[in-house]
Short mmCIF file of C-alpha atoms in Angstrom, two decimals:
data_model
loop_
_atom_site.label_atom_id
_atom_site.label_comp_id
_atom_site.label_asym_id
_atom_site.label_seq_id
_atom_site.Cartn_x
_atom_site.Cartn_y
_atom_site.Cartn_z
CA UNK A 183 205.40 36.83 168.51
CA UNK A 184 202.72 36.05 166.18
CA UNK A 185 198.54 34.90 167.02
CA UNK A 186 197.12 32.36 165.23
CA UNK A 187 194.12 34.31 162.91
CA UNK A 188 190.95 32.83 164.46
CA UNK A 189 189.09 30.74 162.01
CA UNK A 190 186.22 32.23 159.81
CA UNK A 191 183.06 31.27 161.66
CA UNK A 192 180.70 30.09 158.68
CA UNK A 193 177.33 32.12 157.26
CA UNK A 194 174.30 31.10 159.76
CA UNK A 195 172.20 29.15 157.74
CA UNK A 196 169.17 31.24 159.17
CA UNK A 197 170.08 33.94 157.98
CA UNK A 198 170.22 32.86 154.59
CA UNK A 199 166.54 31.26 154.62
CA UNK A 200 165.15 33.92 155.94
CA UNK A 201 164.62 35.72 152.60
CA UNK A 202 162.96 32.25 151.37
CA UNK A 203 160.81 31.68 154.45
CA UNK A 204 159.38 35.75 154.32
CA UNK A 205 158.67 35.02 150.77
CA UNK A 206 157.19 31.71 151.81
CA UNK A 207 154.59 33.28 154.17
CA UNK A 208 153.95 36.18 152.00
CA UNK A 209 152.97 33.73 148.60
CA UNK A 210 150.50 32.00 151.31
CA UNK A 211 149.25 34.48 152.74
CA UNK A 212 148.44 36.20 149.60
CA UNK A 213 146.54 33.05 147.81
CA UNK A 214 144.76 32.80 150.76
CA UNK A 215 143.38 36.45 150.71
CA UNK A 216 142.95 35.46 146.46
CA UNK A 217 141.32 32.42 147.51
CA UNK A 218 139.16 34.03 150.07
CA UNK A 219 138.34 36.63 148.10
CA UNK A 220 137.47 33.89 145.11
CA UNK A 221 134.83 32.25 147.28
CA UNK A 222 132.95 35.00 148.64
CA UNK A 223 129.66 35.76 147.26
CA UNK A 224 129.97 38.86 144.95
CA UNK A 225 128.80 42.03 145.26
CA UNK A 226 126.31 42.19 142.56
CA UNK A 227 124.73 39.05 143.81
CA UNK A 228 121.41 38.88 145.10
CA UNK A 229 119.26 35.87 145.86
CA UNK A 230 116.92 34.93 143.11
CA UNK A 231 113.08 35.36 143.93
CA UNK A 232 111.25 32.11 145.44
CA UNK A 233 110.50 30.20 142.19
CA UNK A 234 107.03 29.03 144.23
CA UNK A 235 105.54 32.67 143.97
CA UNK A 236 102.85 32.48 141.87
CA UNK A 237 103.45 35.63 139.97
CA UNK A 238 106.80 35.19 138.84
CA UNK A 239 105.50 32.17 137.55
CA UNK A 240 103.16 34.14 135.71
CA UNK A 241 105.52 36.70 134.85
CA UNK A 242 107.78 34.03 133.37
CA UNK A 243 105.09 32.33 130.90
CA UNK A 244 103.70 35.12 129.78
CA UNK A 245 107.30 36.94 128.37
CA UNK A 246 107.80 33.08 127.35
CA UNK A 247 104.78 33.30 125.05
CA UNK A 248 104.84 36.84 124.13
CA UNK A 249 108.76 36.44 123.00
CA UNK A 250 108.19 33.51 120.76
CA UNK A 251 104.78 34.97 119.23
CA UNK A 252 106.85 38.21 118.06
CA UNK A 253 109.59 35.90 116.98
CA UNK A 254 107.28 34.02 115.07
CA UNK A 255 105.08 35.95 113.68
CA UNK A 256 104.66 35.89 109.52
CA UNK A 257 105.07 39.10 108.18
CA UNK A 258 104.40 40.93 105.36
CA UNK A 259 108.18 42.56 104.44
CA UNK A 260 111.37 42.12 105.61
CA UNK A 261 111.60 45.56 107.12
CA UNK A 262 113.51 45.29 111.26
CA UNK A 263 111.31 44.61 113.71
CA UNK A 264 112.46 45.04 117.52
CA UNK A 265 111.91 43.26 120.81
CA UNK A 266 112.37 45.61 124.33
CA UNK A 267 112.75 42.92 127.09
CA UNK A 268 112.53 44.26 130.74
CA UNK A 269 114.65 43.23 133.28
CA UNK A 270 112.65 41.65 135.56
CA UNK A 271 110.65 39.82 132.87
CA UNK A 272 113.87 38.23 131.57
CA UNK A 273 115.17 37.00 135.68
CA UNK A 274 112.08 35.69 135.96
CA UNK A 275 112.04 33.81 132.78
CA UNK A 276 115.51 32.55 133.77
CA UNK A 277 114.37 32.01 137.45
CA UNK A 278 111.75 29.65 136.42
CA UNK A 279 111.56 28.66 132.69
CA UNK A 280 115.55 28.50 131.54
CA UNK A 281 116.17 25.79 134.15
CA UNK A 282 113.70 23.18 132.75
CA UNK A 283 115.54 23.74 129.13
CA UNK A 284 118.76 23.19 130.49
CA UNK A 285 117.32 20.41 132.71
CA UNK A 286 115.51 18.69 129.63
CA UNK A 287 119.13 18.95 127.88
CA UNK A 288 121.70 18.27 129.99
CA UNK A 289 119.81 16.46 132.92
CA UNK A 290 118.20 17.52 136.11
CA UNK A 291 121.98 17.43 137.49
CA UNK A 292 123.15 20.11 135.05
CA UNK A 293 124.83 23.29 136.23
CA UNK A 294 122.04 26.07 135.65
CA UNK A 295 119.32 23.68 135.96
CA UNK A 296 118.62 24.98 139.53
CA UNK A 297 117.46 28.63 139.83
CA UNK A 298 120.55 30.88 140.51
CA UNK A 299 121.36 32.60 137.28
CA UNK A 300 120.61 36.47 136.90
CA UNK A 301 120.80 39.11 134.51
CA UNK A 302 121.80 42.72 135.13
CA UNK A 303 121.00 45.29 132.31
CA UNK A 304 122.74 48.53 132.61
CA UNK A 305 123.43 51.31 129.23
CA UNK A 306 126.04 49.16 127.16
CA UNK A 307 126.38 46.15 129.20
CA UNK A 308 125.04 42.82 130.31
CA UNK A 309 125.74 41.06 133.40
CA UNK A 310 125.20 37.28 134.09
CA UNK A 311 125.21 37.13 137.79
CA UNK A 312 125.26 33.88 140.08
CA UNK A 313 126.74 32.56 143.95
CA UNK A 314 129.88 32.31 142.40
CA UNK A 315 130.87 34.86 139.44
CA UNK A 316 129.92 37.63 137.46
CA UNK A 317 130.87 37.71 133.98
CA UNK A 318 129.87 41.08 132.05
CA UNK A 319 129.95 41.61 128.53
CA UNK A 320 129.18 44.32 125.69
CA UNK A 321 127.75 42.61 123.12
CA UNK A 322 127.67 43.78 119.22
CA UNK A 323 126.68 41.91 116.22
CA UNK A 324 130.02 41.96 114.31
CA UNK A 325 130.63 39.67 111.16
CA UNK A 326 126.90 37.68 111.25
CA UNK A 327 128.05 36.73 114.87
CA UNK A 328 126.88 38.28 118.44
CA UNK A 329 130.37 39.42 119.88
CA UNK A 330 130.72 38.86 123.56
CA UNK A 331 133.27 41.79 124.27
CA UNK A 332 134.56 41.35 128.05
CA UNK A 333 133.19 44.76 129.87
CA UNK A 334 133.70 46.53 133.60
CA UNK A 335 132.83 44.60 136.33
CA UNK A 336 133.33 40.72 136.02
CA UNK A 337 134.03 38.77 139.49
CA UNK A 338 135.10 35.48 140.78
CA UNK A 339 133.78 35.66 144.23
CA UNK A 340 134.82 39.23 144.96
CA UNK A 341 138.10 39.09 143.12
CA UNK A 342 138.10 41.48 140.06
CA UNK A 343 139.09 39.11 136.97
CA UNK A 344 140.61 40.45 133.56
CA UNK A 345 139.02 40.09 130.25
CA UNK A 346 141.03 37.31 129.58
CA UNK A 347 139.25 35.07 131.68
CA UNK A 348 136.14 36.11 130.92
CA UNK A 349 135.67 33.13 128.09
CA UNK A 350 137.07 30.15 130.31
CA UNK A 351 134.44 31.00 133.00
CA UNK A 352 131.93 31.79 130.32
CA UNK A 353 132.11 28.12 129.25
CA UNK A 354 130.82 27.33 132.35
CA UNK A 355 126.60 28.51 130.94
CA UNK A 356 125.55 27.09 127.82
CA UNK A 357 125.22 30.71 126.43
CA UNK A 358 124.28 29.15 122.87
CA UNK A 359 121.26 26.79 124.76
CA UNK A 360 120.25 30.08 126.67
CA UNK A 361 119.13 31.67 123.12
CA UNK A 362 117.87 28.70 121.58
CA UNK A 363 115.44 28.11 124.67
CA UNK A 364 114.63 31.93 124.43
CA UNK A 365 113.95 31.60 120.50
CA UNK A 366 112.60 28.03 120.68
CA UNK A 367 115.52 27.32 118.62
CA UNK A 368 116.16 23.40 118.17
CA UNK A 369 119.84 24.29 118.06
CA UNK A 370 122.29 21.73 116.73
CA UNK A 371 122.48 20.73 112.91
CA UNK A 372 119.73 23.61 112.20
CA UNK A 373 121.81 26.37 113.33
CA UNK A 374 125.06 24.76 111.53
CA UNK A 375 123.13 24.75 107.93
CA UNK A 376 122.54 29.02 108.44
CA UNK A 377 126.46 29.13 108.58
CA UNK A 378 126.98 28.93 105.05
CA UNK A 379 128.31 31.29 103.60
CA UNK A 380 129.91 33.02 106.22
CA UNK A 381 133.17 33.92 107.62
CA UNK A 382 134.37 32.10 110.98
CA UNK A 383 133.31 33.84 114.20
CA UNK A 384 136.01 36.91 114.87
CA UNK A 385 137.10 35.56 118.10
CA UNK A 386 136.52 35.79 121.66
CA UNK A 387 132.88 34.77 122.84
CA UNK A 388 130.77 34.58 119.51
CA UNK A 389 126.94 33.23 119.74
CA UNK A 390 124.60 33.00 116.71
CA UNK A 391 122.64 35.65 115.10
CA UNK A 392 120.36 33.34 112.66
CA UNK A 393 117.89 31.13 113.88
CA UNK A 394 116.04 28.97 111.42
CA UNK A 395 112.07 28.51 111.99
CA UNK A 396 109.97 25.41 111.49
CA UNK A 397 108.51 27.10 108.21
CA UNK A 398 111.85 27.43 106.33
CA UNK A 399 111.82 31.30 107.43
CA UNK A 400 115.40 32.71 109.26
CA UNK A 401 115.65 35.24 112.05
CA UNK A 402 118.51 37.14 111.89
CA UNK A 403 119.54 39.29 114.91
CA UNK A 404 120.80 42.60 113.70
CA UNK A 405 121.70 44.90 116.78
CA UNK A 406 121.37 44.06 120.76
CA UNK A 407 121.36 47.29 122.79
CA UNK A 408 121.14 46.51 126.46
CA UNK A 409 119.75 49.61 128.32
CA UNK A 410 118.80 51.23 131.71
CA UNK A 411 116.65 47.78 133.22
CA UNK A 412 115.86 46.62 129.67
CA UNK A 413 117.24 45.27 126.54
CA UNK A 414 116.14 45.89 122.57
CA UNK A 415 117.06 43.83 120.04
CA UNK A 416 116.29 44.44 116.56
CA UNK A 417 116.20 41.71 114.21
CA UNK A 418 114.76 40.62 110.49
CA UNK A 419 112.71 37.72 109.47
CA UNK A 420 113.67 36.08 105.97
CA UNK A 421 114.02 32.87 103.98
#
């Protein structure tokens, strides 16, 4: 005598999501650590000085004037000349004279036209620091153009980023308006006329290294060398 075979009880459907619903929790759980990560503060951020304090304002002028008097001055060959910028001279000249510039032309509304921005000047490296990101670079003058190569220690919140990003969130400052209001630079078609002549920019994060005076004369930056708390750039005034 012969039993029927009992029929084949069919696959739990549990047990077949589960895989899916582990991987499920594990994707979320991971963007939000990214995302938390993304919109801490980061770790090289410190709160810019009160812009009311009378001697930052002072601070700020003065590196204002002296910078464009060196920048400016006429002189009698067309030997390199260098400029050593502290540190702290250059925050506070971004603390309280770089937002009016990009205020004046982008409107008071702009990103960066509220004090926020900082630099950080260590041997080889600059960092641009603010609430949100930190974006360093090693910059060169390569081709006629100041190279922007991405360095150590750039952030989004406190999540490392690669190099790769570095240029999308660079986009983000007006790094070309930042030397023009440093050089007094009107920017614009002035800038475009110095480009004759010369190759396009190499790639990545190029900024210009002429800037044309009122006179007819050009500056042309020849080497930026950030050091310990200070930067020197070198540079050579022609027609």
């Amino acid at each position: 005598m012969t039993r029927d075979a009992e029929p084949t009880r069919p696959a739990q459907p549990t047990s077949r999501r589960l895989p899916l619903i582990v991987g499920l929790v594990l994707l979320c759980a991971g963007a939000a650590l990214v995302g938390g990560l993304a919109l801490q503060r980061p770790p090289a951020y410190a709160p810019p000085a009160p812009v009311e304090e009378p001697d930052l304002d002072r601070r700020a002028r003065a590196f204002e004037r002296s910078f464009a008097a060196q920048f400016t001055l006429i002189r009698e060959s067309d030997d390199p000349w260098a400029i050593r910028v502290r540190e702290s001279d250059l925050n506070a000249w971004i603390w309280i004279r770089l937002p009016h510039w990009i205020a004046h032309v982008h409107g008071s509304g702009a990103p960066g036209s509220l004090p926020g921005l900082q630099a950080s000047l260590d041997p080889g490296r600059i960092r641009l620091i603010n609430d949100s990101f930190v974006l360093a670079f090693s910059p060169g003058v390569e081709d006629g153009w100041t190279r922007l190569q991405p360095g150590p220690g750039s952030y989004l919140g406190r999540l490392p980023i690669p190099g790769g990003l570095l240029e999308l969130l660079s986009n983000s400052m007006d790094l070309e308006l930042i030397g023009a209001a440093l050089t007094g630079s009107s920017g614009g078609d002035r800038i475009d006329a110095t480009r004759a002549g010369r190759g396009d920019p190499p790639g990545g994060i190029c900024l210009e290294t002429r800037f044309p005076l009122g006179d007819g004369r050009i500056v042309e930056l020849l080497e930026v060398r950030p050091e310990e708390r200070q930067l020197v750039m070198v540079f050579r005034t022609g027609t």
